Coordinates of C-alpha atoms in Angstrom, one line a residue:
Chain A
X1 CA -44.1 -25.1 14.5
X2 CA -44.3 -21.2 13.8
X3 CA -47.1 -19.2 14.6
X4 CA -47.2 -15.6 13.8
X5 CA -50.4 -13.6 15.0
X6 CA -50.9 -9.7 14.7
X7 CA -47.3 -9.2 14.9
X8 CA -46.3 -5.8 14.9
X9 CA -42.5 -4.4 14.8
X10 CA -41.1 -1.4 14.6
X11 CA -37.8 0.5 14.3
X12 CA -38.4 3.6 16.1
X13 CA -41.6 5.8 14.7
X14 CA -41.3 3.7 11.4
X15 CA -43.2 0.2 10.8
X16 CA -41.4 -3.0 9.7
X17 CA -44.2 -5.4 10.3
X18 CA -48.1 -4.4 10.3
X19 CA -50.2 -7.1 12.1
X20 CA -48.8 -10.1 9.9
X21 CA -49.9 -13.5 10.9
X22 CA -48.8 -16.3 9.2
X23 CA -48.2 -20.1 10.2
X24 CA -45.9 -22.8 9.3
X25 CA -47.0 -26.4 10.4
X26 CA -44.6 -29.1 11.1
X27 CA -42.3 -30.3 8.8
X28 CA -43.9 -28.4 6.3
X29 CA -42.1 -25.9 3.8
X30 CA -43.1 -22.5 3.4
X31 CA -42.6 -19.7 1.5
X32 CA -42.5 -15.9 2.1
X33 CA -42.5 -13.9 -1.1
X34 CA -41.8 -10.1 -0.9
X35 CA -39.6 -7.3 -2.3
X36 CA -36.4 -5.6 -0.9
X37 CA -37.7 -3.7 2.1
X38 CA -41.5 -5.2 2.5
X39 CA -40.2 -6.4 5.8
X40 CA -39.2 -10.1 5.4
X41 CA -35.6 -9.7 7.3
X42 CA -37.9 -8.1 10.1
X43 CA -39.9 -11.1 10.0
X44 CA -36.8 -13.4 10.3
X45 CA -34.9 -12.0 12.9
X46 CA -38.1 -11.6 14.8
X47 CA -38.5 -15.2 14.9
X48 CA -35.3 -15.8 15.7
X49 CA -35.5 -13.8 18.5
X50 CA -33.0 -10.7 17.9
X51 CA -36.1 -8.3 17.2
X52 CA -38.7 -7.4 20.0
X53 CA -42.5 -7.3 18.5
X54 CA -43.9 -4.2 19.6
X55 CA -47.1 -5.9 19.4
X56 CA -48.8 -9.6 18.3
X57 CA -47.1 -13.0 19.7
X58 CA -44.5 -15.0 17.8
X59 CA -44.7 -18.9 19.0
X60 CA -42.1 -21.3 17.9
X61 CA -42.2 -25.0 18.6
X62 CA -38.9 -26.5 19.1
X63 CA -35.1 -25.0 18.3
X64 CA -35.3 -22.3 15.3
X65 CA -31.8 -21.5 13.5
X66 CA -31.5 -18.9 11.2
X67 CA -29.4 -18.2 8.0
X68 CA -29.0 -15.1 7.7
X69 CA -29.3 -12.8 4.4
X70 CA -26.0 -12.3 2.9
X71 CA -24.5 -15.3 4.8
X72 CA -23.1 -13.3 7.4
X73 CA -20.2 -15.6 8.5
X74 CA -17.7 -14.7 10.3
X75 CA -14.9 -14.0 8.0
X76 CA -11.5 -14.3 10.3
X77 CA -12.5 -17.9 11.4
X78 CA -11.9 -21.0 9.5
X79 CA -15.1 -23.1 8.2
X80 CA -14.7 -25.7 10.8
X81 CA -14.9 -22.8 13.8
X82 CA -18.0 -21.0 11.8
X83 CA -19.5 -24.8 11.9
X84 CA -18.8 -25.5 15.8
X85 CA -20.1 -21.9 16.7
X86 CA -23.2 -22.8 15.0
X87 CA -23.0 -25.4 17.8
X88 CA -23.3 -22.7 20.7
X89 CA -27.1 -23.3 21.6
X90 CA -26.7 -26.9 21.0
X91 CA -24.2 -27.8 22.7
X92 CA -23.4 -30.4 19.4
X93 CA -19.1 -29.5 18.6
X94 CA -18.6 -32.2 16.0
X95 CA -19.3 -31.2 12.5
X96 CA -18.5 -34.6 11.0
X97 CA -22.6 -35.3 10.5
X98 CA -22.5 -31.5 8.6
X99 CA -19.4 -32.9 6.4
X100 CA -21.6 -36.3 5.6
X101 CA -24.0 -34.0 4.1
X102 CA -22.4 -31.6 2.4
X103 CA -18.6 -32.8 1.5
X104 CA -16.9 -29.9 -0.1
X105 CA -17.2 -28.0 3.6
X106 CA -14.8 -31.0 4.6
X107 CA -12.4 -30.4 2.1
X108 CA -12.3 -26.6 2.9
X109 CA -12.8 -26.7 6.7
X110 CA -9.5 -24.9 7.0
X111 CA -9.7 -22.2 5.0
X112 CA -11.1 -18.9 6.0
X113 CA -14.6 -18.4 5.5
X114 CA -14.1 -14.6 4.4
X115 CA -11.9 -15.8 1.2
X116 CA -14.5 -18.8 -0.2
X117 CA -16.7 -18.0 -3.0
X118 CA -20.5 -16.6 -2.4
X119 CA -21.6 -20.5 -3.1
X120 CA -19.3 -22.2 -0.8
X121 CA -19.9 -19.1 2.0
X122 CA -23.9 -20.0 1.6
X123 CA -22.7 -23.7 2.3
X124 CA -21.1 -23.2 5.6
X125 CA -24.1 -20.8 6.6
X126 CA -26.1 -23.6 5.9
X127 CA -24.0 -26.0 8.1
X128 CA -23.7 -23.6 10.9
X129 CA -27.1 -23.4 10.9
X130 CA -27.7 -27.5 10.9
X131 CA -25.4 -27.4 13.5
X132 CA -27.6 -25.8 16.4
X133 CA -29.8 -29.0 15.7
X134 CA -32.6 -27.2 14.5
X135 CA -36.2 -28.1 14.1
X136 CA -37.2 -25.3 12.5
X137 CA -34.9 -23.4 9.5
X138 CA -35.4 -19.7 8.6
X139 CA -33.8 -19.2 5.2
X140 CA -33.5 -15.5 4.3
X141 CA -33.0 -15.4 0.3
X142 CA -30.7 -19.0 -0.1
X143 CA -30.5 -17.8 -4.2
X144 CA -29.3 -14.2 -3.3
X145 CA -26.3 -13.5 -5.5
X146 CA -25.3 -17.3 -6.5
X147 CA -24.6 -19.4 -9.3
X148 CA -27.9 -21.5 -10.7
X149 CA -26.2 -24.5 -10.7
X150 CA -25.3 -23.7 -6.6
X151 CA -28.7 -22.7 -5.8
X152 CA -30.0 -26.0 -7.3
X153 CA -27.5 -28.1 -5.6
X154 CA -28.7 -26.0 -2.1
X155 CA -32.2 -26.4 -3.1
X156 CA -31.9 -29.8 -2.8
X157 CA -30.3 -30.6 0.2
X158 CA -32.9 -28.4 1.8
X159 CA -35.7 -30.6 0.3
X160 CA -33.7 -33.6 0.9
X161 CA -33.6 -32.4 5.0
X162 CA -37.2 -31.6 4.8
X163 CA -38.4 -35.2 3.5
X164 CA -35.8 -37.0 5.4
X165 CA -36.0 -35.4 8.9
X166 CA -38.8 -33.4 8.5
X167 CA -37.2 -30.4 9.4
X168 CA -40.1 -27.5 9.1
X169 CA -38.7 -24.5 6.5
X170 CA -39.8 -21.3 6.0
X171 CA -37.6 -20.1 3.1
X172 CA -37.9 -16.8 2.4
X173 CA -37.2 -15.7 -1.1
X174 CA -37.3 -12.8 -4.0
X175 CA -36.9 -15.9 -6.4
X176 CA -40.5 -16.8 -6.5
X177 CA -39.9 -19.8 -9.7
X178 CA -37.1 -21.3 -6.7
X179 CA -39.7 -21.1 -4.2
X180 CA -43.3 -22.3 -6.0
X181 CA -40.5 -25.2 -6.5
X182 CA -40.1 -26.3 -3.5
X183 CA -42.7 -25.6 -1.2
X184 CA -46.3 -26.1 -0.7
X185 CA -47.3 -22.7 0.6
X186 CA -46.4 -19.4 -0.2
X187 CA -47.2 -15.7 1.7
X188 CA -46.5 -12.8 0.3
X189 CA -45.3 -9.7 1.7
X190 CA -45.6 -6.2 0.9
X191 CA -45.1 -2.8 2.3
X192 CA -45.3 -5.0 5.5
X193 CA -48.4 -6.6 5.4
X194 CA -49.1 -9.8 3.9
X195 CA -51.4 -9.5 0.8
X196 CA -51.5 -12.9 -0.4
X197 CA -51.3 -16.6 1.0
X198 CA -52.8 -20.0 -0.5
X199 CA -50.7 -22.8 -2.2
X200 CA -48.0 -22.1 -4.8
X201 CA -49.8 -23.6 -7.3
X202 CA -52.6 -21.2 -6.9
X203 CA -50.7 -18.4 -6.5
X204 CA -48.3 -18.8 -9.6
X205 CA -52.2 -18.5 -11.5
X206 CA -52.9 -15.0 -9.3
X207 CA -52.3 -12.2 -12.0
X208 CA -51.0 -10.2 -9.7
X209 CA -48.6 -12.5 -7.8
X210 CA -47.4 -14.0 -11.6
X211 CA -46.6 -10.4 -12.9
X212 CA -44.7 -9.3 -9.6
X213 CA -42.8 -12.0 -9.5
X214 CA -42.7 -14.3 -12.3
X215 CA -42.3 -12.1 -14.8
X216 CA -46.1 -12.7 -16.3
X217 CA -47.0 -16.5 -15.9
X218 CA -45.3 -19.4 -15.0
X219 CA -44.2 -21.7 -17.1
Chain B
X1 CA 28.5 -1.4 24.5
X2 CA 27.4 -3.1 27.5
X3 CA 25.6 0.0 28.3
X4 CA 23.5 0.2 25.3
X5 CA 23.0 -3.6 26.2
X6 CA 21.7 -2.6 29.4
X7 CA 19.7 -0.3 28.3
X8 CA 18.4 -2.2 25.1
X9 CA 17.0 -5.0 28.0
X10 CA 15.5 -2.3 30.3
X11 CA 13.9 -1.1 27.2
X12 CA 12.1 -4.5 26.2
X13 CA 10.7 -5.3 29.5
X14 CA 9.4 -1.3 29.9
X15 CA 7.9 -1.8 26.7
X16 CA 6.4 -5.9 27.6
X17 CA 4.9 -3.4 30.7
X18 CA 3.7 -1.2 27.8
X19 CA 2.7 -4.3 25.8
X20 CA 0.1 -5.7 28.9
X21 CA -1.8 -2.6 29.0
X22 CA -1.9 -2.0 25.3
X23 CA -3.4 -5.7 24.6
X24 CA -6.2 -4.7 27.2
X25 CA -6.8 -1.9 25.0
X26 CA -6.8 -4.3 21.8
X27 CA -8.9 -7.3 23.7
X28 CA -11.6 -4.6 24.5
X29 CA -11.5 -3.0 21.4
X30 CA -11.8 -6.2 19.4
X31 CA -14.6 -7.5 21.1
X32 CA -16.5 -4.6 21.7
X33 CA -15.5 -1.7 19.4
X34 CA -14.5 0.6 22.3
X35 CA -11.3 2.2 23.2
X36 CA -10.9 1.8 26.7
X37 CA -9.2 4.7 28.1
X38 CA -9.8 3.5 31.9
X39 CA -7.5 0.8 30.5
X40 CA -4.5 2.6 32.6
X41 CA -6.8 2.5 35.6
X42 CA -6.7 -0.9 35.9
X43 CA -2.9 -1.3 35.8
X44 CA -3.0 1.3 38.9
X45 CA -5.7 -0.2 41.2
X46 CA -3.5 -3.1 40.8
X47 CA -0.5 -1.7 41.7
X48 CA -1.9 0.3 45.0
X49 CA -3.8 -2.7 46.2
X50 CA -0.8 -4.8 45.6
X51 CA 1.3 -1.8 47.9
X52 CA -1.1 -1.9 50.4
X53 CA -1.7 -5.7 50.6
X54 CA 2.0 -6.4 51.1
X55 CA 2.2 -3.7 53.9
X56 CA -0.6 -5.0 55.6
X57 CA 1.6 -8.1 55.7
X58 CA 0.0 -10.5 53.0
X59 CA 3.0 -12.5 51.5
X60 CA 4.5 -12.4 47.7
X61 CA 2.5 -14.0 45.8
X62 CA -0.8 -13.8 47.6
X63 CA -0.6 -10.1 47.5
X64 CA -0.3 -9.8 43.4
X65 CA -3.0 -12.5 42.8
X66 CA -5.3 -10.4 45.2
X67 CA -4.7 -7.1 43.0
X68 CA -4.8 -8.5 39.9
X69 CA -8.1 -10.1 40.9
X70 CA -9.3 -6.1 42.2
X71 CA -8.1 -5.2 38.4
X72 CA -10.3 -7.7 36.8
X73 CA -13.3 -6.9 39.0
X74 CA -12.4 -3.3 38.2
X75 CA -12.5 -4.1 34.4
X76 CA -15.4 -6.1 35.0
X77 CA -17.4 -2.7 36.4
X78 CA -16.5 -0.9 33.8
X79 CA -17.7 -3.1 31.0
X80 CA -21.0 -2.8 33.1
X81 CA -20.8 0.9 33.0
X82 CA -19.7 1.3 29.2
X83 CA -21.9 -1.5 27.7
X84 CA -23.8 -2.6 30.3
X85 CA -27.2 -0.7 28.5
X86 CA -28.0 -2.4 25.6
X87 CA -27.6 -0.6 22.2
X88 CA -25.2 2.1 23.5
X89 CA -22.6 3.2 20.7
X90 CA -19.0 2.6 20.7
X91 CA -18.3 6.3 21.0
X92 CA -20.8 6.8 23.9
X93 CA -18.7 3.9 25.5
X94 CA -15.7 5.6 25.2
X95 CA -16.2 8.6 27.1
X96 CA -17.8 6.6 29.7
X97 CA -14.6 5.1 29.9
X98 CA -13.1 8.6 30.5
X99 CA -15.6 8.9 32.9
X100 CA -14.9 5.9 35.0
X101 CA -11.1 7.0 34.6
X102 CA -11.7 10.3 36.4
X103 CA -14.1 8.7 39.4
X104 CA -11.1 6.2 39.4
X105 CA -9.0 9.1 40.5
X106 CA -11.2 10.5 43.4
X107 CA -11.5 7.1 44.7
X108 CA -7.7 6.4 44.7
X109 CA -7.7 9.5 46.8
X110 CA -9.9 8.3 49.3
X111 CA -8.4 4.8 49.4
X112 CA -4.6 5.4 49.2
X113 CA -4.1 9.3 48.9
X114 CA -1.9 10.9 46.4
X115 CA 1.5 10.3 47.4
X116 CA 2.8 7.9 45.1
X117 CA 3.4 4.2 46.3
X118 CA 5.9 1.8 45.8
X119 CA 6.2 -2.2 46.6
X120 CA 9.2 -4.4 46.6
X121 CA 9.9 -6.6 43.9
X122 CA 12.6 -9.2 42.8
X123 CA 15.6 -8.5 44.3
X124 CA 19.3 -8.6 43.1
X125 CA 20.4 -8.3 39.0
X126 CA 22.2 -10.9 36.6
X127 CA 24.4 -9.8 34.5
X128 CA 23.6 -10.9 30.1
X129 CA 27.1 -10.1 27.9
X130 CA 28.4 -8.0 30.4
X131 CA 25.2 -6.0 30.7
X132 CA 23.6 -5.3 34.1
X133 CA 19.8 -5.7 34.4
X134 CA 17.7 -6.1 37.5
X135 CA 15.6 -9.6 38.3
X136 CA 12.3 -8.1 38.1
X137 CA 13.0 -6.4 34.5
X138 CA 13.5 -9.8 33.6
X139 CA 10.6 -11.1 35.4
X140 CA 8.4 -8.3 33.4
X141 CA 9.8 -10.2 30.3
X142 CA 9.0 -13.9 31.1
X143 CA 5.5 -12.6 32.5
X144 CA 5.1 -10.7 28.9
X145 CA 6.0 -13.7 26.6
X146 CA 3.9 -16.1 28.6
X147 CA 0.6 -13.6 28.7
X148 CA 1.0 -13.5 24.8
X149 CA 1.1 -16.7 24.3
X150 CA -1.4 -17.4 26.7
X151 CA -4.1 -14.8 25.1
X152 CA -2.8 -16.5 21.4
X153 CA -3.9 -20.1 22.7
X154 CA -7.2 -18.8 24.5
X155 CA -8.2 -17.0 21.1
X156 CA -6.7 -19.9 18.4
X157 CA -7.8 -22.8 20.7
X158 CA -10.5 -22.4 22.8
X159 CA -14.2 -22.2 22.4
X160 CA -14.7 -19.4 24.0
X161 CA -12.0 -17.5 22.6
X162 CA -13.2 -18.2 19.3
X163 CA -16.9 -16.9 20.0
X164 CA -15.0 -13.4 21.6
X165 CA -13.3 -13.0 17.9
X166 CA -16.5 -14.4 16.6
X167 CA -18.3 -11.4 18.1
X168 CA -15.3 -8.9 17.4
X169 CA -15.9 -10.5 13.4
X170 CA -19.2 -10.1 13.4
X171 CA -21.6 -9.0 16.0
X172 CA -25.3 -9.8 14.0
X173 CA -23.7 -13.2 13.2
X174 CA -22.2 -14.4 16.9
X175 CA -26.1 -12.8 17.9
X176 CA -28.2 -15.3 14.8
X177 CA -26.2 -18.1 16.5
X178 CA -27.2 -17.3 19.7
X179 CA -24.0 -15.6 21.5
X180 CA -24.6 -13.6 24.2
X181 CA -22.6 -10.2 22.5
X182 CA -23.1 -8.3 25.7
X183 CA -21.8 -11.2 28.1
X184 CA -19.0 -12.0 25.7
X185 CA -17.9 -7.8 25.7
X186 CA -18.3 -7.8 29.4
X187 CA -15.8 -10.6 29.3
X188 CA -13.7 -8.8 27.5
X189 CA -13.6 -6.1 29.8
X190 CA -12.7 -8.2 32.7
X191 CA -10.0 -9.8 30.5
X192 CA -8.6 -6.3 29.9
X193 CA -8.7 -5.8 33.2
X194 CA -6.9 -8.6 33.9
X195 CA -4.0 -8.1 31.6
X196 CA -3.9 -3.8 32.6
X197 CA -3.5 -5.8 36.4
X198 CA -0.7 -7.8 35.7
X199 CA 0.9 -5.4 34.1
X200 CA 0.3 -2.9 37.3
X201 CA 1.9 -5.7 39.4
X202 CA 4.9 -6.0 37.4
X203 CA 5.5 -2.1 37.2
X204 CA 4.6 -0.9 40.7
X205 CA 7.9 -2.1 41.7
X206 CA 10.4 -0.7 38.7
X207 CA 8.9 2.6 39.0
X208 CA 6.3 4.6 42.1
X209 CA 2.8 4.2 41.1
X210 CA 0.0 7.2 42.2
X211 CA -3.6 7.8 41.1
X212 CA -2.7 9.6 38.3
X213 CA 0.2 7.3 36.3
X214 CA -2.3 6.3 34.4
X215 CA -2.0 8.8 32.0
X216 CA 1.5 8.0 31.2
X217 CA 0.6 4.4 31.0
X218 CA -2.4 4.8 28.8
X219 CA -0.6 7.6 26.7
X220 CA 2.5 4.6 26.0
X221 CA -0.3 1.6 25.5
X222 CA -2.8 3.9 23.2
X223 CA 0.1 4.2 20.8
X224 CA 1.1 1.0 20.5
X225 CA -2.3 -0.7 20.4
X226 CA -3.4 2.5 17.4
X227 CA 0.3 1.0 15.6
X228 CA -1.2 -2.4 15.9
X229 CA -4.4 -0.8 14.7
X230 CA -6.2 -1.9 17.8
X231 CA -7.2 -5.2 16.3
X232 CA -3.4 -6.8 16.1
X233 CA -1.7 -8.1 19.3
X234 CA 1.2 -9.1 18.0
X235 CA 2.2 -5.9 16.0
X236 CA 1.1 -4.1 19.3
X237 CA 3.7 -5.6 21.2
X238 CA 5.9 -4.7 18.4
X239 CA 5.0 -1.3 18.8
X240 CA 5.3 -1.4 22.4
X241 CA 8.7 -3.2 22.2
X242 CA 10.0 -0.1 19.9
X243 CA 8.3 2.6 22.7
X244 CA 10.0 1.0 25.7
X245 CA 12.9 0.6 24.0
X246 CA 13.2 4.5 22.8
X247 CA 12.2 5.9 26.2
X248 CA 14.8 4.2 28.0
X249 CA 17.4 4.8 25.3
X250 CA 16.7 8.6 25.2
X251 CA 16.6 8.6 29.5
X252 CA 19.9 6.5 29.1
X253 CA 21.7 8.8 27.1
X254 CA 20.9 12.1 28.6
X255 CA 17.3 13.1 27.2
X256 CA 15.4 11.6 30.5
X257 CA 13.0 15.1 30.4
X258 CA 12.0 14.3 26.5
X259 CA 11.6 10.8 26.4
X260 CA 8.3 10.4 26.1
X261 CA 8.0 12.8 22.8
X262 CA 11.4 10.9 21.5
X263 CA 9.4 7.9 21.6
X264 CA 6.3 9.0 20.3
X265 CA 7.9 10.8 17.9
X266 CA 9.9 7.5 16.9
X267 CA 6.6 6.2 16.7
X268 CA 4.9 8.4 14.6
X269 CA 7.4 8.3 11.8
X270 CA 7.4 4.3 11.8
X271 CA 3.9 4.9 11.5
X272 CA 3.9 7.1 8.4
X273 CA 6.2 4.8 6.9
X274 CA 4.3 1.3 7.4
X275 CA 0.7 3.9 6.6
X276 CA 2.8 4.6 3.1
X277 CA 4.2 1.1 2.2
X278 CA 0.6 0.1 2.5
X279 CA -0.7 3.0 0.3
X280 CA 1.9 2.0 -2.5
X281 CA 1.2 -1.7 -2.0
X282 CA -2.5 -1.2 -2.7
X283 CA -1.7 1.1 -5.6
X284 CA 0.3 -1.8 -6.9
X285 CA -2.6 -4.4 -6.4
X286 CA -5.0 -2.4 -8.5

């Protein structure tokens, strides 16, 4: 569903991305580990299509929606409007099968999205991005700045999606414990290359990968 | 008393005029982040098309519909020239903008000369509590409210006027859902255009229109749309309300050669109070 090969983007004279390839088969979950800065918000809104590869191809089979690091809603619209503009590419304009999953966004649909809390803003980002009727979801960091508890209760719908419709997720995350948790694979990135891929399981044993980001070993 | 009346209801529909251009300037700005300072233009090109169209012997009607289309084609060409290159700043925009105005001018010249040009509106007056005020000022008024309360249902109701505040909110957002920011800034442009023709229209016959009116026009509309601080329609027409309202005060009661600065100066203190109400209201928040 994604395939990445040699991809190469830059901002100007500096490098984002060095020849990264990386795949994500269908309905399959994936992760992409990395630090601020190794390049993984290049990587997302490269396969979303807002960021031109200055070399290397970017394939993605079927509709790709995005959400965005640091929600990025738009704040002067009401929940239900953030929801039905999620809709644009789709065409879809009723967000009742978003409200059947998630309830609370029904229950706030007419509030502002610029005065909810960081959990319930992450909500509606998630259900703007369902709305597009995606087959393929780019998460970019779903735990950044939120409650445990909200993060779980995220983290489960999105596995819940994944099993259910197989929708194919590439979640990428600094939280590497959230991450080994709920997907199979793992990549990670750094300084814009990708230094280490395999299965989670395997990589939670890499010394390396276990002191960068699990604070020593996992447990 | 019925003269102050008089001139209270001259003032509102100068400043509704005032009010069409400076919501251009806001719709542009919103969407796009550029101050449009061909906004005036359009209000013009409407107003010398409409001139010429009636002289050439178009009817009533036709003739305003026809200019105010050549206003929104001419908004439409100059969203193409301020944003029509991908990545060009807001600032970089704007002088285009000045640009456009000023080969605007050379092209009036060519077109209609520089004699200033008039066009027959409503005819006759009604008189309101004993004051007098003409048909068309009144016309300029029920045009106003009904162009506001259009441009509030397109942006509250519609789809598409909630993915022009969506890009206006946030651009990197309206882009990740897959909104075309350009298209939707172009849009506004023509919608600027648009509303700086209907206002031309409604002006060219309550006061001669040339190439260069403009800057009058633009100079009123800048100052209301900066009072409604470019993002506001509503306060904007506020503003304007206040500006037509001074100028045709201070004409009415013998300061015709100063009324622009009384009004601008009116403005400028109602703008240092609001600017300092807010300052103590966010002391008294934190």
């Amino acid at each position: 569903m994604i395939d990445v090969r040699a991809l190469v983007v830059s901002y100007g004279a500096a490098t984002a991305l060095e020849h990264v390839t990386l795949s994500v088969g269908k309905g399959e979950m994936v992760a992409l580990l990395g630090p601020n800065g190794a390049g993984k918000s290049t990587l997302a809104n490269t396969l979303a299509g807002l960021l031109k590869p200055a070399s290397g191809t970017v394939e993605v089979g079927g509709r790709l929606a995005l959400i965005p690091e640091g929600r990025q809603l738009f704040p002067d619209l009401s929940v239900e409007d953030n929801l039905m503009l999620g809709g644009w590419r789709s065409g879809e304009r009723d967000p009742s099968f978003v409200y059947e999953l998630l309830p609370r966004l029904a229950e706030i649909r007419r509030r502002r999205a610029g005065v909810l809390s960081g959990g319930e803003q992450q909500m509606v980002a998630f259900g703007r991005a369902l709305m597009s009727r995606p087959s393929v979801l780019v998460v970019d960091e779903l735990s950044l700045g939120l409650a445990p508890n909200v993060v779980t209760d995220l983290a489960e719908h999105l596995a819940a999606l994944n099993r259910s419709q197989g929708l194919t997720v590439l979640l990428i995350e600094q939280n590497a414990r959230l991450a080994f948790d709920l997907c199979g694979r793992a990549y990670v990135l750094e300084s814009s290359r990708i230094v280490a891929e395999g299965d989670c399981a395997e990589l939670a044993e890499d010394p390396k990968v276990a002191g960068a980001y699990l604070g020593g070993a996992i447990t | 008393m019925s003269a102050f009346l008089t001139y209270l209801l001259n003032g509102l529909a100068v400043g509704c005029a005032i009010a069409l251009i400076a919501s251009g300037l806001v719709v542009i700005h919103r969407v796009t982040g550029v101050v449009n300072f061909a906004q005036g233009t359009f209000a013009v090109v409407a107003g010398l098309c409409m001139s010429s169209l009636l002289g050439l012997g178009l009817p009533h009607g036709a003739s305003e519909v026809a200019a105010v289309l050549a206003a929104t084609v001419a908004g439409l060409l100059t969203g193409l020239a301020a944003i029509g290159k991908p990545g060009v700043t807001p600032l970089s925009s704007l002088i285009v903008t000045l640009g456009v105005g000023v080969l605007a001018y050379a092209v009036e010249i060519v077109l209609w000369g520089d004699q200033p040009r008039s066009a027959p509106g409503l005819a006759g007056s009604v008189t309101v509590a004993g004051a007098r005020i003409q048909t068309q000022y009144l016309l300029v008024i029920a045009v106003t409210a009904l162009t506001f309360v259009a441009l509030a249902l397109f942006f509250g109701r519609t789809y598409l006027g909630k993915a022009l505040t969506a890009c206006a909110s946030n651009p990197y957002a309206a882009r990740v859902v897959g909104i075309d920011v350009r298209r939707m800034g172009l849009l506004a442009f023509a919608l600027g255009g648009l509303l700086g023709g209907i206002a031309g229209v409604l002006v060219t016959p309550m006061r001669p229109i040339s190439f260069d009116t403009d800057v009058t026009l633009i100079v009123n509309a800048f100052a209301a749309a900066v009072f409604g601080a470019l993002t506001r329609p509503v306060v904007t027409l506020a503003g304007a309300l206040v500006l037509g309202v001074a100028e045709t005060m201070a004409a009415g009661y013998g300061y015709g050669s100063h009324q622009l600065e009384i009004a601008l100066g009116l403005m400028i203190v109602v703008m240092i109070v609001q600017a300092s109400r807010r300052t103590a209201i966010s002391q008294e928040s934190t």
